[in-house]
């Protein structure tokens, strides 16, 4: 069964020391910096303010960690993008599930002083039976899922599993004892699945898990609005993020189906990761509790934390 869901950003800023916030604002396009809210200046000029953001980030993860511990899941369904870690341009599937028995590994969360391949290795166990069942049943429901039966990172071999897993799972499960199932959605490289397709995927996942004995949780990893490595870097689309979070709080999935219905630079780049939130929202089909939202310009991300409370105690 599936009776608990959670979602969070996974950008590097979530692990950046407060003392380094000011450094990252340097080099942004001047015309954008001039339009940033007053809070962006405080990120650069006030260490106390930067420390308050770091504290709120820690509180966000702490809340998710406690909620997950209270739920006591047998497995976590991780939903998010790959961003060139597991896949590369030779094969970048729209949807994929890791179904192998080999343990997955990745690199510990962002450290500004240590290159990714040199960071501590973190290991994750796949719930093999459920991953294979989920893959098979989704294909029966007309989802063309790529089955990854072997753990062979092709995009960045020294980095391992996508950071949508490597950065966030240790935050909510420090013991590393809960097996996971990785559902990859291409959220970064055109062409990408529509919002409607991601919502249908979430509903299908929920339907399949409702027939299973495992006590499952779903975790949407990524987002909200951010535009790294573009001319919009540092810009956070606060109205878009606020609108999405309000829809989640109301369980207005029908409105979310229209997201990404038209092409726009403001809905590309990291903002495409919102697809994971749509998938989780559809799977849970209930009102979300938003823990916090922070437009962190030095981190180039609209940082958010939310969860869907369990109904069965």
Coordinates of C-alpha atoms in Angstrom, one line a residue:
X1 CA 0.0 0.0 0.0
X2 CA 1.0 3.6 -0.4
X3 CA -0.1 5.9 2.4
X4 CA 2.7 8.5 2.8
X5 CA 4.4 10.9 0.4
X6 CA 7.0 13.6 0.6
X7 CA 8.8 16.0 -1.7
X8 CA 11.8 18.3 -1.5
X9 CA 14.3 20.2 -3.5
X10 CA 17.7 18.6 -4.0
X11 CA 19.9 21.5 -5.3
X12 CA 23.4 22.1 -4.1
X13 CA 22.4 25.1 -2.1
X14 CA 20.7 22.8 0.5
X15 CA 24.2 21.6 1.6
X16 CA 26.1 24.9 1.1
X17 CA 27.6 26.4 4.3
X18 CA 26.1 29.8 5.1
X19 CA 29.5 31.3 4.9
X20 CA 29.6 30.5 1.1
X21 CA 26.2 32.0 0.2
X22 CA 27.7 35.4 -0.8
X23 CA 30.3 33.8 -3.1
X24 CA 27.8 32.2 -5.3
X25 CA 26.0 35.5 -6.1
X26 CA 29.1 36.7 -7.9
X27 CA 29.1 36.3 -11.6
X28 CA 25.4 36.4 -12.1
X29 CA 24.1 38.6 -15.0
X30 CA 23.9 42.2 -13.8
X31 CA 20.5 42.8 -15.3
X32 CA 19.1 39.9 -13.3
X33 CA 20.7 40.8 -10.1
X34 CA 19.1 44.2 -10.3
X35 CA 15.7 42.5 -10.4
X36 CA 16.3 40.1 -7.5
X37 CA 14.2 40.7 -4.3
X38 CA 15.7 42.4 -1.3
X39 CA 16.2 39.0 0.3
X40 CA 18.9 38.2 -2.3
X41 CA 21.0 41.1 -1.1
X42 CA 20.6 39.8 2.5
X43 CA 21.9 36.4 1.4
X44 CA 25.1 38.1 0.4
X45 CA 25.4 40.8 3.1
X46 CA 24.1 39.1 6.2
X47 CA 25.7 35.9 7.5
X48 CA 22.9 35.7 10.1
X49 CA 20.3 35.6 7.4
X50 CA 22.2 33.0 5.5
X51 CA 22.4 30.9 8.7
X52 CA 18.6 31.3 9.2
X53 CA 18.1 29.7 5.7
X54 CA 20.4 26.9 6.5
X55 CA 18.5 26.3 9.7
X56 CA 15.2 26.2 7.8
X57 CA 16.6 23.7 5.4
X58 CA 17.8 21.5 8.2
X59 CA 14.3 21.8 9.8
X60 CA 12.7 20.8 6.5
X61 CA 14.7 17.6 6.2
X62 CA 14.2 16.9 9.9
X63 CA 10.4 17.1 9.5
X64 CA 10.5 14.7 6.6
X65 CA 12.8 12.4 8.5
X66 CA 10.4 12.3 11.5
X67 CA 7.3 11.8 9.4
X68 CA 9.0 9.0 7.5
X69 CA 10.1 7.3 10.8
X70 CA 6.5 7.6 12.1
X71 CA 5.2 5.9 9.0
X72 CA 7.8 3.1 9.1
X73 CA 7.9 2.1 5.4
X74 CA 9.2 -1.1 3.9
X75 CA 10.3 0.8 0.8
X76 CA 10.7 4.3 -0.6
X77 CA 9.7 4.9 -4.2
X78 CA 12.1 7.6 -5.4
X79 CA 10.8 9.7 -8.2
X80 CA 13.0 12.3 -10.0
X81 CA 15.3 13.1 -12.9
X82 CA 18.8 11.8 -13.8
X83 CA 20.4 14.9 -15.2
X84 CA 23.2 13.0 -17.0
X85 CA 24.4 10.9 -14.1
X86 CA 23.0 7.4 -15.0
X87 CA 22.2 8.2 -18.6
X88 CA 23.9 10.0 -21.5
X89 CA 22.9 11.2 -25.0
X90 CA 23.3 7.7 -26.4
X91 CA 20.3 6.6 -24.4
X92 CA 18.2 8.9 -22.3
X93 CA 14.8 7.3 -21.7
X94 CA 11.7 9.3 -20.9
X95 CA 10.8 6.8 -18.1
X96 CA 13.0 4.1 -16.5
X97 CA 13.1 1.9 -13.4
X98 CA 16.2 0.2 -11.9
X99 CA 15.3 -3.5 -11.5
X100 CA 18.6 -5.0 -10.8
X101 CA 19.9 -6.9 -7.8
X102 CA 23.3 -5.1 -7.6
X103 CA 23.5 -2.4 -4.9
X104 CA 23.3 1.1 -6.1
X105 CA 25.9 3.7 -5.0
X106 CA 26.4 7.4 -5.4
X107 CA 28.3 10.3 -3.9
X108 CA 27.5 12.2 -0.7
X109 CA 25.8 15.5 -0.8
X110 CA 27.4 18.6 -2.3
X111 CA 30.6 19.9 -0.8
X112 CA 31.9 23.1 -2.5
X113 CA 35.5 22.0 -1.8
X114 CA 35.4 18.4 -3.0
X115 CA 34.7 17.3 -6.6
X116 CA 31.8 14.9 -6.9
X117 CA 33.8 11.7 -7.8
X118 CA 36.0 12.2 -4.7
X119 CA 33.2 12.6 -2.1
X120 CA 32.2 9.8 0.2
X121 CA 30.4 6.8 -1.4
X122 CA 26.9 6.1 -0.2
X123 CA 25.2 2.8 -0.9
X124 CA 21.5 2.0 -1.5
X125 CA 19.6 -1.3 -1.8
X126 CA 17.1 -1.9 -4.5
X127 CA 13.8 -3.5 -3.6
X128 CA 14.2 -6.0 -6.4
X129 CA 10.9 -7.7 -6.3
X130 CA 8.8 -4.6 -6.1
X131 CA 10.9 -2.7 -8.7
X132 CA 10.3 -5.6 -11.2
X133 CA 6.7 -5.8 -10.4
X134 CA 6.2 -2.1 -10.8
X135 CA 8.0 -2.1 -14.1
X136 CA 5.9 -5.0 -15.4
X137 CA 2.6 -3.6 -14.2
X138 CA 3.3 -0.1 -15.6
X139 CA 4.0 -1.6 -19.0
X140 CA 0.7 -3.4 -18.8
X141 CA -0.8 0.0 -18.3
X142 CA 0.8 1.3 -21.5
X143 CA 3.8 3.1 -20.0
X144 CA 6.9 2.4 -22.0
X145 CA 9.3 1.9 -19.1
X146 CA 13.0 1.2 -19.7
X147 CA 14.1 -1.6 -17.4
X148 CA 17.7 -1.1 -16.0
X149 CA 18.6 -4.6 -14.9
X150 CA 22.3 -3.8 -14.2
X151 CA 23.8 -0.9 -12.3
X152 CA 26.1 0.7 -14.9
X153 CA 26.2 4.6 -14.6
X154 CA 26.9 5.8 -18.2
X155 CA 26.7 9.6 -17.9
X156 CA 29.1 10.1 -15.0
X157 CA 30.6 6.7 -14.1
X158 CA 32.6 8.1 -11.1
X159 CA 29.5 9.7 -9.6
X160 CA 27.1 6.8 -9.7
X161 CA 23.4 7.1 -8.9
X162 CA 21.6 10.3 -9.7
X163 CA 21.9 13.0 -7.1
X164 CA 18.1 13.0 -6.8
X165 CA 18.8 9.8 -4.7
X166 CA 22.3 10.3 -3.4
X167 CA 21.7 13.7 -1.8
X168 CA 18.2 13.2 -0.4
X169 CA 17.8 9.6 0.8
X170 CA 20.5 9.8 3.5
X171 CA 18.7 12.9 4.8
X172 CA 15.4 11.0 5.5
X173 CA 16.9 7.6 6.2
X174 CA 20.3 8.1 7.9
X175 CA 20.5 4.5 8.8
X176 CA 20.4 3.5 5.2
X177 CA 18.2 0.4 6.0
X178 CA 15.1 1.2 4.0
X179 CA 15.3 -0.3 0.4
X180 CA 14.3 2.0 -2.4
X181 CA 12.9 1.8 -5.9
X182 CA 14.1 4.4 -8.4
X183 CA 11.6 5.7 -11.0
X184 CA 13.5 8.1 -13.3
X185 CA 11.7 10.7 -15.3
X186 CA 13.4 12.7 -18.0
X187 CA 12.8 16.2 -16.6
X188 CA 15.7 18.0 -18.1
X189 CA 16.4 17.2 -21.7
X190 CA 13.8 17.9 -24.5
X191 CA 11.6 16.2 -25.4
X192 CA 10.1 15.5 -21.9
X193 CA 7.0 13.8 -20.7
X194 CA 4.0 16.2 -20.3
X195 CA 2.5 17.1 -16.9
X196 CA -0.6 15.0 -17.9
X197 CA 1.6 12.0 -18.5
X198 CA 3.5 12.4 -15.2
X199 CA 0.1 12.7 -13.3
X200 CA -1.1 9.6 -15.1
X201 CA 2.1 7.8 -14.0
X202 CA 1.5 8.8 -10.4
X203 CA -2.0 7.5 -10.4
X204 CA -0.8 4.2 -12.0
X205 CA 1.9 3.8 -9.4
X206 CA -0.7 4.3 -6.6
X207 CA -3.0 1.7 -8.2
X208 CA -0.3 -0.9 -8.5
X209 CA 1.0 -0.3 -4.9
X210 CA -2.6 -0.6 -3.5
X211 CA -2.5 -4.3 -4.4
X212 CA 0.9 -4.9 -2.8
X213 CA 1.6 -6.0 0.8
X214 CA 4.6 -3.6 1.2
X215 CA 4.2 -0.4 3.2
X216 CA 5.4 2.1 0.6
X217 CA 6.3 5.8 0.7
X218 CA 6.9 8.0 -2.3
X219 CA 9.5 10.8 -2.5
X220 CA 9.5 13.4 -5.2
X221 CA 13.1 14.8 -5.4
X222 CA 13.9 18.0 -7.3
X223 CA 12.7 21.5 -8.1
X224 CA 11.2 23.9 -7.7
X225 CA 12.1 26.6 -10.2
X226 CA 15.8 27.0 -11.0
X227 CA 17.9 27.7 -14.1
X228 CA 21.5 26.6 -13.5
X229 CA 23.9 27.0 -16.4
X230 CA 21.6 29.4 -18.2
X231 CA 21.3 33.2 -18.6
X232 CA 18.6 33.0 -16.0
X233 CA 20.8 31.5 -13.3
X234 CA 20.0 32.9 -9.9
X235 CA 16.5 33.8 -10.9
X236 CA 13.7 32.1 -9.0
X237 CA 10.1 32.1 -10.4
X238 CA 8.4 32.8 -7.1
X239 CA 4.9 33.2 -8.6
X240 CA 5.2 29.8 -10.4
X241 CA 6.5 28.1 -7.3
X242 CA 3.8 29.7 -5.1
X243 CA 1.0 28.6 -7.5
X244 CA 2.2 25.0 -7.6
X245 CA 2.5 24.8 -3.8
X246 CA -1.0 26.2 -3.5
X247 CA -2.4 23.6 -5.9
X248 CA -0.7 20.9 -3.9
X249 CA -2.2 22.2 -0.7
X250 CA -5.7 22.1 -2.3
X251 CA -5.1 18.8 -4.1
X252 CA -6.0 20.5 -7.3
X253 CA -4.2 18.0 -9.6
X254 CA -6.5 18.9 -12.5
X255 CA -5.0 22.4 -12.6
X256 CA -1.5 21.0 -12.5
X257 CA -2.2 18.9 -15.7
X258 CA -1.8 22.1 -17.7
X259 CA 1.7 22.8 -16.5
X260 CA 4.3 22.4 -19.3
X261 CA 1.4 22.5 -21.9
X262 CA 3.3 25.2 -23.8
X263 CA 7.0 25.6 -24.4
X264 CA 8.9 28.3 -22.5
X265 CA 12.4 28.9 -21.4
X266 CA 11.0 29.6 -17.9
X267 CA 9.7 26.0 -17.7
X268 CA 12.9 24.4 -18.8
X269 CA 16.2 23.7 -17.1
X270 CA 15.8 22.6 -13.4
X271 CA 12.2 23.8 -13.3
X272 CA 11.3 20.7 -15.3
X273 CA 12.0 18.7 -12.1
X274 CA 8.5 19.8 -10.9
X275 CA 7.3 16.8 -12.9
X276 CA 8.3 14.6 -9.9
X277 CA 6.1 16.6 -7.6
X278 CA 3.2 16.2 -10.0
X279 CA 3.7 12.4 -10.0
X280 CA 3.8 12.2 -6.2
X281 CA 0.8 14.5 -5.9
X282 CA -1.3 12.3 -8.2
X283 CA -0.2 9.2 -6.5
X284 CA -1.2 10.5 -3.1
X285 CA -4.4 12.2 -4.2
X286 CA -4.9 14.3 -1.0
X287 CA -3.9 17.7 0.3
X288 CA -0.2 18.3 0.9
X289 CA 1.3 19.9 4.0
X290 CA 3.9 22.5 2.9
X291 CA 6.6 22.7 5.4
X292 CA 8.5 25.6 4.0
X293 CA 9.4 27.6 0.9
X294 CA 12.5 29.7 0.4
X295 CA 13.6 31.4 -2.9
X296 CA 17.3 31.1 -2.4
X297 CA 18.9 33.2 -5.2
X298 CA 22.5 32.3 -4.2
X299 CA 21.5 28.7 -4.6
X300 CA 19.7 29.3 -7.9
X301 CA 16.6 27.4 -6.5
X302 CA 13.1 27.8 -5.2
X303 CA 13.7 25.5 -2.2
X304 CA 10.6 23.7 -0.9
X305 CA 9.6 20.9 1.5
X306 CA 6.2 19.2 1.6
X307 CA 4.6 15.9 2.6
X308 CA 1.3 14.1 2.3
X309 CA 0.3 12.8 5.8
X310 CA -0.6 9.2 6.3
X311 CA -4.2 8.4 6.8
X312 CA -4.0 5.0 8.3
X313 CA -2.4 4.7 11.8

